[in-house]
Coordinates of N, CA and C in Angstrom, one line a residue:
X848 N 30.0 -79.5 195.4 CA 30.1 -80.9 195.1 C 31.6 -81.3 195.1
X849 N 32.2 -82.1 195.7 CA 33.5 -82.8 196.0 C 33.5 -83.8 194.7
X850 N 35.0 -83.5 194.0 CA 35.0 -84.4 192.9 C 36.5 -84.7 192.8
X851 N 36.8 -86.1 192.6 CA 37.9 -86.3 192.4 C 39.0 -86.6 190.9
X852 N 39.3 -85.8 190.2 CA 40.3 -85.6 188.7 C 41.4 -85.2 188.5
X853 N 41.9 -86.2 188.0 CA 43.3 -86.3 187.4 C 43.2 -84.9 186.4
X854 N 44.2 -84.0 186.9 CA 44.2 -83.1 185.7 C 46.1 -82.9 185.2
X855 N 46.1 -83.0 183.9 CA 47.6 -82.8 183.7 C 48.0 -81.2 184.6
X856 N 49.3 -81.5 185.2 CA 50.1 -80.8 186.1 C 50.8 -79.1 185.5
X857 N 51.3 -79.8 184.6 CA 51.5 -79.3 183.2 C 50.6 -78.2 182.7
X858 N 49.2 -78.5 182.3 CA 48.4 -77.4 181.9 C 47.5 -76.8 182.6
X859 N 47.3 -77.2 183.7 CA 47.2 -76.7 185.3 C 47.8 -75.3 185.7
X860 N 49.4 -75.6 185.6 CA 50.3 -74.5 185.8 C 50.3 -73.4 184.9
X861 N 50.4 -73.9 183.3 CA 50.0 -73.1 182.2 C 48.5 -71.8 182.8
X862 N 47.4 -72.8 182.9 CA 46.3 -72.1 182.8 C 46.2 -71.1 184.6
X863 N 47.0 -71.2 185.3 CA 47.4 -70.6 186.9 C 47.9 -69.4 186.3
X864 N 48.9 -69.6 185.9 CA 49.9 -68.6 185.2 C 49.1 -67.3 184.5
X865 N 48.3 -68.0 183.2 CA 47.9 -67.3 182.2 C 46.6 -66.4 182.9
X866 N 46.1 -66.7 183.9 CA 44.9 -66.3 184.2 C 45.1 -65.8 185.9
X867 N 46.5 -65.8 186.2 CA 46.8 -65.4 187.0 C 45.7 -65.8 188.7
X868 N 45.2 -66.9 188.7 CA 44.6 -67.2 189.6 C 45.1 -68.1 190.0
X869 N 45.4 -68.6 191.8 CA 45.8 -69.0 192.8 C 45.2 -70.0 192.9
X870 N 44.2 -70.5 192.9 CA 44.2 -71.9 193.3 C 43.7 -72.7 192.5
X871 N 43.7 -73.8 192.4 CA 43.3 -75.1 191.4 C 41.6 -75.1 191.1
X872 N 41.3 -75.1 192.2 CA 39.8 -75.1 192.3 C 39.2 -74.1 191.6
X873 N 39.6 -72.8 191.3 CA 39.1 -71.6 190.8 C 39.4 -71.7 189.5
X874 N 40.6 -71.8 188.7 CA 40.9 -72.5 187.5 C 39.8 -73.2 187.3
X875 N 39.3 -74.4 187.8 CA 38.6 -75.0 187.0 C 37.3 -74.7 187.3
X876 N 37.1 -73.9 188.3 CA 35.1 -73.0 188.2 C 35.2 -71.9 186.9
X877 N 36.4 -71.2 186.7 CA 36.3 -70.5 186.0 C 36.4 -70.9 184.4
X878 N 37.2 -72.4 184.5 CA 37.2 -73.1 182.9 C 35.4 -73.1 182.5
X879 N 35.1 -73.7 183.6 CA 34.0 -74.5 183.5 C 32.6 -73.4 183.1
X880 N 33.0 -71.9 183.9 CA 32.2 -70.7 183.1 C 32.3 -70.6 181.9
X881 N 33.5 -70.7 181.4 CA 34.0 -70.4 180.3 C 33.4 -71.1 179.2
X882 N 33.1 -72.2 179.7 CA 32.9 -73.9 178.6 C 31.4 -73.2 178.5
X883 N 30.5 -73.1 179.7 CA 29.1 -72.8 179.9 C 28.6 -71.4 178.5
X884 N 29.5 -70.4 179.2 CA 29.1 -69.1 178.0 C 29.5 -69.7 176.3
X885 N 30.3 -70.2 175.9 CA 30.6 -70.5 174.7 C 30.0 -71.1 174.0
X886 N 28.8 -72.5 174.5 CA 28.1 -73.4 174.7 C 26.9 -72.7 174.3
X887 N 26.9 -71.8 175.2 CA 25.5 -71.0 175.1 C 25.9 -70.2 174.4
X888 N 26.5 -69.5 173.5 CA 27.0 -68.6 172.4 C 26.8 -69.0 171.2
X889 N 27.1 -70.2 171.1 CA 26.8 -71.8 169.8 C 25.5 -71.8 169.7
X890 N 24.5 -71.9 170.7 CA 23.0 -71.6 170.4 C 22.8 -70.5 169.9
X891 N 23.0 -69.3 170.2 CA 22.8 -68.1 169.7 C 22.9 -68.2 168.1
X892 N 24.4 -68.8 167.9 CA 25.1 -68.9 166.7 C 24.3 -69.3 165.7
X893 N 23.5 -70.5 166.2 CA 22.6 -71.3 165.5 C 21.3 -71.0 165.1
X894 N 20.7 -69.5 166.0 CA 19.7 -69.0 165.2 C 19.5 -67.5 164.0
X895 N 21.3 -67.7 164.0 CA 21.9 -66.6 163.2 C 21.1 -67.0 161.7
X896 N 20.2 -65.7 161.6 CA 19.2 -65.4 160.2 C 18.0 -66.3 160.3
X897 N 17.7 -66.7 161.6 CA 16.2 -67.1 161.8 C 15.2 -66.3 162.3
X898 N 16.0 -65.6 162.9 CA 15.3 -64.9 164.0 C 15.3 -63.4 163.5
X899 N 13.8 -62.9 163.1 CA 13.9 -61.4 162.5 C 14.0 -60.5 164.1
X900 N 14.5 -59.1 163.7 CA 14.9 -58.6 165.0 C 13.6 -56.6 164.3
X901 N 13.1 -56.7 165.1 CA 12.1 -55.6 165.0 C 13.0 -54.1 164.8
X902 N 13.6 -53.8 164.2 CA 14.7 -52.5 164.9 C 14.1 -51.2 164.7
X903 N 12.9 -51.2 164.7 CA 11.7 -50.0 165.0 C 11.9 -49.8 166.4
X904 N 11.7 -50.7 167.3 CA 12.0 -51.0 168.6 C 12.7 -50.1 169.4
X905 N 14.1 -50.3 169.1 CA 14.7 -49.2 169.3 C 15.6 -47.9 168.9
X906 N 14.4 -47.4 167.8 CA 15.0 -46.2 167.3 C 14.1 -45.2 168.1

């Protein structure tokens, strides 16, 4: 999908640098994994002591 966004220049370069990846495009596929697993981590988070875990299972 073709999308057009102003992104500061500035934290662009920062997040190139720190993650040592080459192009703009990838930076922001890889932000945007990043947002996705976290997101989905927060759900997890949220059934912390609801959810009994059988641990007969795997002994």
């Amino acid at each position: 999908m073709r999308t057009n966004i102003e992104i500061d220049d500035t934290l662009m370069a920062k997040a190139q640098k720190l993650s040592k990846i080459k192009t703009k495009k990838a930076v922001v596929e890889k932000a945007l994994q990043l947002f996705v697993t976290i997101e989905n981590q927060k759900k997890l988070l949220d059934l912390w002591g609801k959810v009994e875990i059988d641990d007969k299972v795997y002994e």
